[in-house]
């Protein structure tokens, strides 16, 4: 025998699901932050380089394209901290001097706009902006460049600090998830205490203000308790009825057997035999009703399958009668009714119809107008129109041995009422009795 698997913790499962998702999203945000930071930094540097190229272009235009007239000195290096190169047919001007190998290559390059390239002689990467123009009828090239080493170091430092902050946020996220799960599961503890009170008898029902997600569970548990109570009450009623019905015949038979002064004449023997036959008949009726009640409950009923099983059994019991089932439902169709309840309804109705039918008993199962419909017809003698309104009353159920259609109809009426359904008695087309039952086609529609 394998050991039972230990049930998992809901809190642990939620953490296992939520924590990796939070870490993944935080990592994705950190990765996107790096890309955005890189792009924003590049756009910012390119914008600055464009402005400086435009400034140099204005200075060159004011000097008429004469580089000797542009006495820049170390102005650009001191103010912009960038290297620049200006090339015209009259000469070239490059600052600072140690950038000359790189900038001269760019002067001879054909590309324009932002240019990224590696500069091993400057020990790093650089970003340059190159523009060609015509000034005073002469072609000119202006280049402004920046070493990206310092910018990359600043970006990396910022990215590392972002990672540290992200880890701190992950820790806070774990705490927030743990707190949220604990707070969300607090109603479970309340339900646990309510179930404990129910088990010890301090409460008869679960009475807690459960969250919306737990309310269906509380409702179904209370309905299950109501069903068990009703079933117990029905069992006690049936036992009380049976005990009361058997008490008098048993006492009479016992009295006759204990009376030694009186001989058992044929008439007395016949009387005792009749009384014992009545006892046997009543016990048989109770046992048949017990067989009609299914062993399982709370799993939903399969009306087609249960109807066929009952029709087969009653066909064996009433061999001279014909039982027919009319339905368009699938064999696997389920109704939101307890199997035992549907068996009691069908069993009582079919037993009545089989007992009083002449030849035919017809059962119809259908679904329409958001309702579940069950109809049982027989071709017997029927019931007087003045008696129809009294069928299904508690008074008629007390004497189940009286001939007529009253056997078990009170039980059927009680079950239909619990499911908020309707029951109607009428004369059938064949002259017998028709019993039509309609139940709401909604899960959990059963009355408490």
Tab-separated table of C-alpha atoms in Angstrom:
chain	number	residue	atom	x	y	z
A	1	UNK	CA	0.000	0.000	0.000
A	2	UNK	CA	1.492	3.291	-1.075
A	3	UNK	CA	1.665	6.047	1.548
A	4	UNK	CA	-0.822	8.846	1.093
A	5	UNK	CA	0.597	11.879	-0.635
A	6	UNK	CA	0.958	14.824	1.681
A	7	UNK	CA	-1.346	17.642	0.586
A	8	UNK	CA	0.503	20.692	-0.658
A	9	UNK	CA	0.265	24.127	0.874
A	10	UNK	CA	-1.784	26.689	-1.026
A	11	UNK	CA	0.539	29.421	0.233
A	12	UNK	CA	3.594	27.541	-1.060
A	13	UNK	CA	1.960	26.867	-4.410
A	14	UNK	CA	1.025	30.498	-4.867
A	15	UNK	CA	4.561	31.562	-4.017
A	16	UNK	CA	5.973	29.036	-6.486
A	17	UNK	CA	3.694	30.459	-9.184
A	18	UNK	CA	3.879	34.167	-8.386
A	19	UNK	CA	7.509	34.580	-7.311
A	20	UNK	CA	9.137	33.323	-10.556
A	21	UNK	CA	6.679	35.438	-12.517
A	22	UNK	CA	7.616	38.508	-10.478
A	23	UNK	CA	11.350	37.813	-10.842
A	24	UNK	CA	10.936	37.240	-14.581
A	25	UNK	CA	9.044	40.498	-15.029
A	26	UNK	CA	11.627	42.367	-12.949
A	27	UNK	CA	14.452	40.892	-15.033
A	28	UNK	CA	12.621	41.811	-18.217
A	29	UNK	CA	12.153	45.360	-16.927
A	30	UNK	CA	15.876	45.550	-16.073
A	31	UNK	CA	16.816	44.319	-19.572
A	32	UNK	CA	14.468	46.808	-21.252
A	33	UNK	CA	15.853	49.546	-18.996
A	34	UNK	CA	19.365	48.791	-20.305
A	35	UNK	CA	18.210	48.987	-23.914
A	36	UNK	CA	16.305	52.221	-23.344
A	37	UNK	CA	19.225	53.746	-21.444
A	38	UNK	CA	21.592	52.890	-24.290
A	39	UNK	CA	19.246	54.319	-26.899
A	40	UNK	CA	18.521	57.506	-24.939
A	41	UNK	CA	22.210	58.099	-24.265
A	42	UNK	CA	23.070	57.652	-27.935
A	43	UNK	CA	20.276	59.977	-29.039
A	44	UNK	CA	21.422	62.578	-26.515
A	45	UNK	CA	25.037	62.433	-27.688
A	46	UNK	CA	24.023	62.526	-31.354
A	47	UNK	CA	21.893	65.588	-30.653
A	48	UNK	CA	24.785	67.377	-28.975
A	49	UNK	CA	27.134	66.475	-31.837
A	50	UNK	CA	24.604	67.806	-34.371
A	51	UNK	CA	24.382	71.109	-32.502
A	52	UNK	CA	28.162	71.466	-32.442
A	53	UNK	CA	28.431	70.645	-36.169
A	54	UNK	CA	25.827	73.331	-36.865
A	55	UNK	CA	27.788	75.800	-34.714
A	56	UNK	CA	31.030	75.054	-36.587
A	57	UNK	CA	29.176	75.357	-39.888
A	58	UNK	CA	28.045	78.881	-38.945
A	59	UNK	CA	31.556	79.828	-37.854
A	60	UNK	CA	33.006	78.532	-41.130
A	61	UNK	CA	30.364	80.343	-43.156
A	62	UNK	CA	31.108	83.629	-41.322
A	63	UNK	CA	34.810	83.241	-42.180
A	64	UNK	CA	33.946	82.697	-45.847
A	65	UNK	CA	35.361	79.168	-45.804
A	66	UNK	CA	38.806	80.424	-44.715
A	67	UNK	CA	40.150	78.167	-41.965
A	68	UNK	CA	42.850	80.665	-41.080
A	69	UNK	CA	40.159	83.123	-40.112
A	70	UNK	CA	38.758	80.633	-37.571
A	71	UNK	CA	41.011	81.070	-34.592
A	72	UNK	CA	39.386	78.450	-32.374
A	73	UNK	CA	42.406	77.459	-30.355
A	74	UNK	CA	41.311	75.063	-27.589
A	75	UNK	CA	37.811	76.566	-27.479
A	76	UNK	CA	35.895	73.486	-28.571
A	77	UNK	CA	37.993	71.105	-26.526
A	78	UNK	CA	37.542	73.202	-23.383
A	79	UNK	CA	33.832	73.975	-23.867
A	80	UNK	CA	32.384	70.934	-25.637
A	81	UNK	CA	34.967	68.319	-24.552
A	82	UNK	CA	34.660	66.917	-28.065
A	83	UNK	CA	37.113	66.441	-30.902
A	84	UNK	CA	36.383	68.100	-34.228
A	85	UNK	CA	37.765	68.223	-37.738
A	86	UNK	CA	37.130	70.723	-40.531
A	87	UNK	CA	38.355	70.011	-44.051
A	88	UNK	CA	38.222	72.400	-47.016
A	89	UNK	CA	40.220	72.632	-50.257
A	90	UNK	CA	42.383	75.158	-48.406
A	91	UNK	CA	43.430	72.791	-45.608
A	92	UNK	CA	42.384	70.829	-42.571
A	93	UNK	CA	41.983	71.753	-38.920
A	94	UNK	CA	41.780	68.968	-36.286
A	95	UNK	CA	41.582	69.299	-32.517
A	96	UNK	CA	42.873	67.759	-30.345
A	97	UNK	CA	45.940	66.557	-32.114
A	98	UNK	CA	45.950	62.975	-30.773
A	99	UNK	CA	42.567	62.391	-32.510
A	100	UNK	CA	44.103	63.171	-35.924
A	101	UNK	CA	44.514	59.536	-37.178
A	102	UNK	CA	40.890	58.737	-36.448
A	103	UNK	CA	39.383	61.993	-37.716
A	104	UNK	CA	41.451	61.967	-40.923
A	105	UNK	CA	40.012	58.537	-41.730
A	106	UNK	CA	36.524	59.951	-41.198
A	107	UNK	CA	37.275	62.941	-43.432
A	108	UNK	CA	38.050	60.567	-46.264
A	109	UNK	CA	34.943	58.477	-45.465
A	110	UNK	CA	31.835	58.763	-47.646
A	111	UNK	CA	29.278	58.320	-44.890
A	112	UNK	CA	27.312	61.172	-43.365
A	113	UNK	CA	25.299	61.498	-40.177
A	114	UNK	CA	26.022	59.553	-36.984
A	115	UNK	CA	28.888	57.080	-37.293
A	116	UNK	CA	29.983	54.563	-34.653
A	117	UNK	CA	33.426	53.014	-34.880
A	118	UNK	CA	36.117	51.451	-32.781
A	119	UNK	CA	39.284	53.426	-32.199
A	120	UNK	CA	42.018	51.151	-30.813
A	121	UNK	CA	44.513	54.003	-30.842
A	122	UNK	CA	42.151	55.873	-28.477
A	123	UNK	CA	41.483	52.727	-26.393
A	124	UNK	CA	37.735	52.787	-26.822
A	125	UNK	CA	34.669	53.279	-28.977
A	126	UNK	CA	33.688	56.603	-30.431
A	127	UNK	CA	30.614	58.261	-31.916
A	128	UNK	CA	31.020	60.920	-34.591
A	129	UNK	CA	28.701	63.104	-36.612
A	130	UNK	CA	29.874	63.941	-40.157
A	131	UNK	CA	28.277	66.527	-42.449
A	132	UNK	CA	29.291	67.712	-45.907
A	133	UNK	CA	28.335	71.139	-47.262
A	134	UNK	CA	29.326	73.874	-49.715
A	135	UNK	CA	30.555	77.174	-48.336
A	136	UNK	CA	31.590	80.058	-50.596
A	137	UNK	CA	31.418	77.704	-53.556
A	138	UNK	CA	33.916	75.321	-51.973
A	139	UNK	CA	33.142	71.812	-50.578
A	140	UNK	CA	33.681	71.384	-46.852
A	141	UNK	CA	33.465	68.562	-44.315
A	142	UNK	CA	32.812	69.061	-40.613
A	143	UNK	CA	33.138	66.219	-38.076
A	144	UNK	CA	32.521	66.307	-34.337
A	145	UNK	CA	33.341	63.136	-32.329
A	146	UNK	CA	33.147	61.938	-28.737
A	147	UNK	CA	34.835	59.079	-26.896
A	148	UNK	CA	32.145	56.793	-25.466
A	149	UNK	CA	34.266	55.146	-22.769
A	150	UNK	CA	33.165	57.513	-20.011
A	151	UNK	CA	29.552	57.304	-21.150
A	152	UNK	CA	29.651	53.492	-21.130
A	153	UNK	CA	31.129	53.451	-17.651
A	154	UNK	CA	28.385	55.764	-16.427
A	155	UNK	CA	25.744	53.576	-18.070
A	156	UNK	CA	27.179	50.424	-16.527
A	157	UNK	CA	27.259	52.013	-13.118
A	158	UNK	CA	23.657	53.136	-13.474
A	159	UNK	CA	22.662	49.686	-14.739
A	160	UNK	CA	24.327	48.004	-11.752
A	161	UNK	CA	22.508	50.287	-9.339
A	162	UNK	CA	19.297	49.498	-11.193
A	163	UNK	CA	19.981	45.779	-10.663
A	164	UNK	CA	20.534	46.365	-6.941
A	165	UNK	CA	17.291	48.298	-6.675
A	166	UNK	CA	15.537	45.533	-8.637
A	167	UNK	CA	16.749	42.917	-6.166
A	168	UNK	CA	15.456	45.036	-3.306
A	169	UNK	CA	12.131	45.346	-5.121
A	170	UNK	CA	12.035	41.554	-5.567
A	171	UNK	CA	12.517	41.142	-1.821
A	172	UNK	CA	9.705	43.623	-1.198
A	173	UNK	CA	7.601	41.770	-3.786
A	174	UNK	CA	8.106	38.475	-1.921
A	175	UNK	CA	7.016	40.135	1.318
A	176	UNK	CA	4.004	41.706	-0.382
A	177	UNK	CA	3.000	38.385	-1.982
A	178	UNK	CA	3.344	36.559	1.340
A	179	UNK	CA	1.299	39.182	3.147
A	180	UNK	CA	-1.338	39.208	0.403
A	181	UNK	CA	-1.649	35.414	0.396
A	182	UNK	CA	-1.928	35.312	4.174
A	183	UNK	CA	-4.593	38.007	4.117
A	184	UNK	CA	-6.480	36.308	1.275
A	185	UNK	CA	-6.463	32.926	3.053
A	186	UNK	CA	-7.758	34.329	6.309
A	187	UNK	CA	-11.374	33.347	5.411
A	188	UNK	CA	-10.167	29.734	5.184
A	189	UNK	CA	-9.301	29.867	8.883
A	190	UNK	CA	-12.772	31.248	9.561
A	191	UNK	CA	-14.310	28.359	7.635
A	192	UNK	CA	-12.114	25.934	9.554
A	193	UNK	CA	-13.443	27.259	12.873
A	194	UNK	CA	-17.009	27.110	11.533
A	195	UNK	CA	-16.531	23.464	10.518
A	196	UNK	CA	-15.093	22.719	13.947
A	197	UNK	CA	-18.177	24.251	15.565
A	198	UNK	CA	-20.320	22.174	13.225
A	199	UNK	CA	-18.502	18.977	14.157
A	200	UNK	CA	-18.771	19.591	17.892
A	201	UNK	CA	-22.476	20.473	17.640
A	202	UNK	CA	-22.178	24.114	18.650
A	203	UNK	CA	-23.650	25.093	15.269
A	204	UNK	CA	-26.043	23.276	12.954
A	205	UNK	CA	-25.032	25.164	9.805
A	206	UNK	CA	-22.066	27.143	8.508
A	207	UNK	CA	-22.780	30.788	9.232
A	208	UNK	CA	-19.827	32.899	8.110
A	209	UNK	CA	-19.471	35.952	5.893
A	210	UNK	CA	-17.370	34.185	3.281
A	211	UNK	CA	-15.783	35.983	0.292
A	212	UNK	CA	-17.486	35.733	-3.062
A	213	UNK	CA	-15.141	32.947	-4.192
A	214	UNK	CA	-15.971	30.783	-1.128
A	215	UNK	CA	-19.694	31.520	-0.990
A	216	UNK	CA	-20.674	28.714	-3.449
A	217	UNK	CA	-18.697	26.247	-1.304
A	218	UNK	CA	-20.484	27.379	1.868
A	219	UNK	CA	-23.851	27.197	0.118
A	220	UNK	CA	-23.227	23.686	-1.200
A	221	UNK	CA	-22.028	22.460	2.200
A	222	UNK	CA	-25.171	23.822	3.843
A	223	UNK	CA	-27.313	22.230	1.132
A	224	UNK	CA	-25.552	18.911	1.718
A	225	UNK	CA	-26.335	19.186	5.432
A	226	UNK	CA	-29.964	20.001	4.603
A	227	UNK	CA	-30.128	16.968	2.320
A	228	UNK	CA	-28.722	14.690	5.015
A	229	UNK	CA	-31.191	16.054	7.559
A	230	UNK	CA	-34.103	15.560	5.178
A	231	UNK	CA	-32.948	12.052	4.359
A	232	UNK	CA	-32.673	11.213	8.038
A	233	UNK	CA	-36.124	12.681	8.643
A	234	UNK	CA	-37.572	10.616	5.792
A	235	UNK	CA	-35.950	7.497	7.187
A	236	UNK	CA	-37.399	8.176	10.617
A	237	UNK	CA	-40.838	8.864	9.139
A	238	UNK	CA	-40.710	5.661	7.117
A	239	UNK	CA	-39.620	3.680	10.168
A	240	UNK	CA	-42.359	5.228	12.298
A	241	UNK	CA	-44.995	4.512	9.639
A	242	UNK	CA	-43.792	0.952	9.198
A	243	UNK	CA	-43.657	0.365	12.943
A	244	UNK	CA	-47.151	1.737	13.409
A	245	UNK	CA	-48.521	-0.313	10.523
A	246	UNK	CA	-46.960	-3.568	11.724
A	247	UNK	CA	-47.754	-3.179	15.404
A	248	UNK	CA	-51.464	-4.010	15.224
A	249	UNK	CA	-51.256	-7.081	12.917
A	250	UNK	CA	-48.376	-8.530	14.907
A	251	UNK	CA	-50.242	-8.010	18.175
A	252	UNK	CA	-53.328	-9.733	16.739
A	253	UNK	CA	-51.363	-12.728	15.481
A	254	UNK	CA	-49.457	-12.950	18.751
A	255	UNK	CA	-52.681	-12.836	20.735
A	256	UNK	CA	-54.226	-15.597	18.642
A	257	UNK	CA	-51.179	-17.823	19.043
A	258	UNK	CA	-50.931	-17.260	22.816
A	259	UNK	CA	-54.617	-18.020	23.419
A	260	UNK	CA	-54.417	-21.726	24.346
A	261	UNK	CA	-58.076	-21.897	25.170
A	262	UNK	CA	-59.102	-21.410	21.593
A	263	UNK	CA	-58.424	-23.859	18.824
A	264	UNK	CA	-57.017	-22.652	15.510
A	265	UNK	CA	-60.063	-23.218	13.341
A	266	UNK	CA	-59.851	-22.789	9.563
A	267	UNK	CA	-61.374	-19.321	9.684
A	268	UNK	CA	-58.812	-18.115	12.232
A	269	UNK	CA	-56.023	-19.655	10.197
A	270	UNK	CA	-57.236	-17.800	7.098
A	271	UNK	CA	-57.455	-14.536	9.083
A	272	UNK	CA	-53.907	-14.966	10.398
A	273	UNK	CA	-52.699	-15.863	6.906
A	274	UNK	CA	-54.273	-12.718	5.482
A	275	UNK	CA	-52.672	-10.590	8.173
A	276	UNK	CA	-49.290	-12.165	7.598
A	277	UNK	CA	-49.733	-11.622	3.853
A	278	UNK	CA	-50.461	-7.965	4.567
A	279	UNK	CA	-47.289	-7.755	6.615
A	280	UNK	CA	-45.283	-9.392	3.829
A	281	UNK	CA	-46.811	-7.053	1.281
A	282	UNK	CA	-45.971	-3.978	3.342
A	283	UNK	CA	-42.412	-5.123	3.967
A	284	UNK	CA	-42.010	-5.852	0.264
A	285	UNK	CA	-43.228	-2.356	-0.574
A	286	UNK	CA	-40.707	-0.792	1.808
A	287	UNK	CA	-37.897	-2.969	0.434
A	288	UNK	CA	-38.866	-2.043	-3.137
A	289	UNK	CA	-38.763	1.635	-2.233
A	290	UNK	CA	-35.342	1.016	-0.682
A	291	UNK	CA	-34.157	-0.554	-3.939
A	292	UNK	CA	-35.481	2.436	-5.834
A	293	UNK	CA	-33.188	4.712	-3.782
A	294	UNK	CA	-29.728	4.742	-5.334
A	295	UNK	CA	-26.634	4.154	-3.205
A	296	UNK	CA	-24.883	7.318	-4.350
A	297	UNK	CA	-25.841	10.931	-3.815
A	298	UNK	CA	-24.593	14.367	-4.724
A	299	UNK	CA	-23.069	13.321	-8.064
A	300	UNK	CA	-25.887	14.320	-10.372
A	301	UNK	CA	-28.331	11.937	-11.994
A	302	UNK	CA	-28.342	10.274	-15.410
A	303	UNK	CA	-32.082	10.273	-16.146
A	304	UNK	CA	-32.006	8.071	-19.246
A	305	UNK	CA	-29.910	5.322	-17.648
A	306	UNK	CA	-31.850	5.351	-14.385
A	307	UNK	CA	-35.205	5.297	-16.195
A	308	UNK	CA	-34.134	2.289	-18.279
A	309	UNK	CA	-32.926	0.403	-15.208
A	310	UNK	CA	-36.193	1.032	-13.376
A	311	UNK	CA	-38.320	0.151	-16.408
A	312	UNK	CA	-36.451	-3.152	-16.766
A	313	UNK	CA	-36.936	-3.994	-13.084
A	314	UNK	CA	-40.617	-3.072	-13.058
A	315	UNK	CA	-41.122	-4.942	-16.328
A	316	UNK	CA	-39.929	-8.053	-14.500
A	317	UNK	CA	-42.243	-7.279	-11.604
A	318	UNK	CA	-45.300	-6.580	-13.770
A	319	UNK	CA	-44.793	-9.059	-16.564
A	320	UNK	CA	-48.223	-8.433	-18.094
A	321	UNK	CA	-47.563	-4.692	-18.527
A	322	UNK	CA	-45.556	-2.864	-21.199
A	323	UNK	CA	-43.177	-0.049	-20.170
A	324	UNK	CA	-41.950	2.435	-22.800
A	325	UNK	CA	-39.399	5.266	-22.641
A	326	UNK	CA	-39.657	8.273	-24.967
A	327	UNK	CA	-36.757	10.747	-24.951
A	328	UNK	CA	-34.408	12.688	-27.207
A	329	UNK	CA	-31.802	13.032	-24.476
A	330	UNK	CA	-28.352	11.524	-24.805
A	331	UNK	CA	-27.568	8.515	-22.626
A	332	UNK	CA	-24.775	10.502	-20.918
A	333	UNK	CA	-27.025	13.503	-20.163
A	334	UNK	CA	-26.983	14.597	-16.526
A	335	UNK	CA	-29.519	16.472	-14.449
A	336	UNK	CA	-28.556	18.523	-11.356
A	337	UNK	CA	-30.554	16.185	-9.119
A	338	UNK	CA	-29.336	13.702	-6.568
A	339	UNK	CA	-29.446	10.181	-7.927
A	340	UNK	CA	-31.387	8.919	-4.911
A	341	UNK	CA	-34.017	11.633	-5.275
A	342	UNK	CA	-34.551	10.912	-8.971
A	343	UNK	CA	-34.769	7.190	-8.227
A	344	UNK	CA	-37.395	7.799	-5.555
A	345	UNK	CA	-39.448	9.993	-7.885
A	346	UNK	CA	-39.244	7.600	-10.830
A	347	UNK	CA	-39.618	4.510	-8.653
A	348	UNK	CA	-42.775	5.671	-6.896
A	349	UNK	CA	-44.415	6.985	-10.073
A	350	UNK	CA	-43.603	3.856	-12.100
A	351	UNK	CA	-44.665	1.526	-9.294
A	352	UNK	CA	-48.032	3.293	-9.123
A	353	UNK	CA	-48.451	3.299	-12.883
A	354	UNK	CA	-47.383	-0.350	-13.208
A	355	UNK	CA	-49.813	-1.426	-10.494
A	356	UNK	CA	-52.871	0.282	-11.973
A	357	UNK	CA	-52.126	0.275	-15.709
A	358	UNK	CA	-54.115	-1.996	-17.979
A	359	UNK	CA	-51.385	-2.658	-20.503
A	360	UNK	CA	-49.115	0.350	-21.063
A	361	UNK	CA	-46.941	2.710	-19.000
A	362	UNK	CA	-45.273	5.557	-20.880
A	363	UNK	CA	-42.321	7.615	-19.556
A	364	UNK	CA	-41.155	10.817	-21.284
A	365	UNK	CA	-37.913	12.697	-20.457
A	366	UNK	CA	-37.222	16.077	-22.082
A	367	UNK	CA	-35.555	19.478	-21.648
A	368	UNK	CA	-37.051	22.748	-22.888
A	369	UNK	CA	-37.896	26.258	-21.660
A	370	UNK	CA	-34.936	26.073	-19.206
A	371	UNK	CA	-36.669	23.222	-17.367
A	372	UNK	CA	-36.249	19.467	-16.932
A	373	UNK	CA	-39.460	17.604	-17.683
A	374	UNK	CA	-40.570	14.151	-16.527
A	375	UNK	CA	-43.937	12.687	-17.476
A	376	UNK	CA	-45.436	9.292	-16.523
A	377	UNK	CA	-48.723	8.105	-18.088
A	378	UNK	CA	-50.719	4.915	-17.707
A	379	UNK	CA	-53.828	3.520	-19.389
A	380	UNK	CA	-55.547	2.358	-16.223
A	381	UNK	CA	-58.877	3.340	-14.724
A	382	UNK	CA	-57.580	6.764	-13.721
A	383	UNK	CA	-58.575	8.970	-10.791
A	384	UNK	CA	-61.773	10.880	-10.302
A	385	UNK	CA	-61.444	14.574	-11.194
A	386	UNK	CA	-62.516	15.581	-7.681
A	387	UNK	CA	-59.693	13.482	-6.197
A	388	UNK	CA	-56.885	14.841	-8.401
A	389	UNK	CA	-56.209	17.952	-6.238
A	390	UNK	CA	-55.742	15.719	-3.176
A	391	UNK	CA	-53.042	13.530	-4.691
A	392	UNK	CA	-49.635	13.948	-3.125
A	393	UNK	CA	-50.902	15.160	0.235
A	394	UNK	CA	-49.414	13.866	3.455
A	395	UNK	CA	-52.721	12.361	4.523
A	396	UNK	CA	-52.858	10.009	1.546
A	397	UNK	CA	-49.283	8.890	2.121
A	398	UNK	CA	-50.030	7.583	5.607
A	399	UNK	CA	-52.046	4.681	4.233
A	400	UNK	CA	-49.940	3.316	1.400
A	401	UNK	CA	-51.825	-0.002	1.232
A	402	UNK	CA	-55.089	1.591	0.072
A	403	UNK	CA	-55.693	0.880	-3.608
A	404	UNK	CA	-55.253	3.913	-5.806
A	405	UNK	CA	-52.592	6.258	-7.108
A	406	UNK	CA	-51.665	7.592	-3.679
A	407	UNK	CA	-48.709	5.252	-3.053
A	408	UNK	CA	-45.577	7.330	-2.562
A	409	UNK	CA	-46.979	10.465	-4.217
A	410	UNK	CA	-46.417	12.463	-1.035
A	411	UNK	CA	-42.713	11.566	-1.189
A	412	UNK	CA	-42.613	12.630	-4.832
A	413	UNK	CA	-44.302	15.951	-4.022
A	414	UNK	CA	-41.848	16.658	-1.184
A	415	UNK	CA	-38.823	15.960	-3.390
A	416	UNK	CA	-40.177	18.128	-6.231
A	417	UNK	CA	-40.847	20.948	-3.758
A	418	UNK	CA	-37.259	20.776	-2.479
A	419	UNK	CA	-35.990	21.338	-6.007
A	420	UNK	CA	-38.423	24.241	-6.496
A	421	UNK	CA	-40.217	22.287	-9.158
A	422	UNK	CA	-43.878	21.794	-10.085
A	423	UNK	CA	-46.007	18.645	-10.162
A	424	UNK	CA	-49.300	18.324	-12.023
A	425	UNK	CA	-51.836	15.483	-11.985
A	426	UNK	CA	-54.277	15.048	-14.847
A	427	UNK	CA	-56.154	12.424	-16.815
A	428	UNK	CA	-54.150	10.790	-19.615
A	429	UNK	CA	-55.389	10.354	-23.161
A	430	UNK	CA	-55.700	6.623	-22.542
A	431	UNK	CA	-57.950	7.273	-19.557
A	432	UNK	CA	-55.419	6.661	-16.808
A	433	UNK	CA	-53.361	9.093	-14.716
A	434	UNK	CA	-50.745	11.503	-16.044
A	435	UNK	CA	-48.105	12.922	-13.683
A	436	UNK	CA	-46.040	15.800	-15.105
A	437	UNK	CA	-43.012	17.149	-13.215
A	438	UNK	CA	-40.983	20.246	-14.167
A	439	UNK	CA	-37.698	21.124	-12.440
A	440	UNK	CA	-35.507	24.219	-12.967
A	441	UNK	CA	-32.506	23.409	-15.169
A	442	UNK	CA	-29.967	25.229	-13.000
A	443	UNK	CA	-27.061	23.836	-11.004
A	444	UNK	CA	-27.586	24.367	-7.325
A	445	UNK	CA	-31.234	25.348	-7.813
A	446	UNK	CA	-32.372	22.977	-5.120
A	447	UNK	CA	-34.075	24.654	-2.197
A	448	UNK	CA	-32.442	24.551	1.198
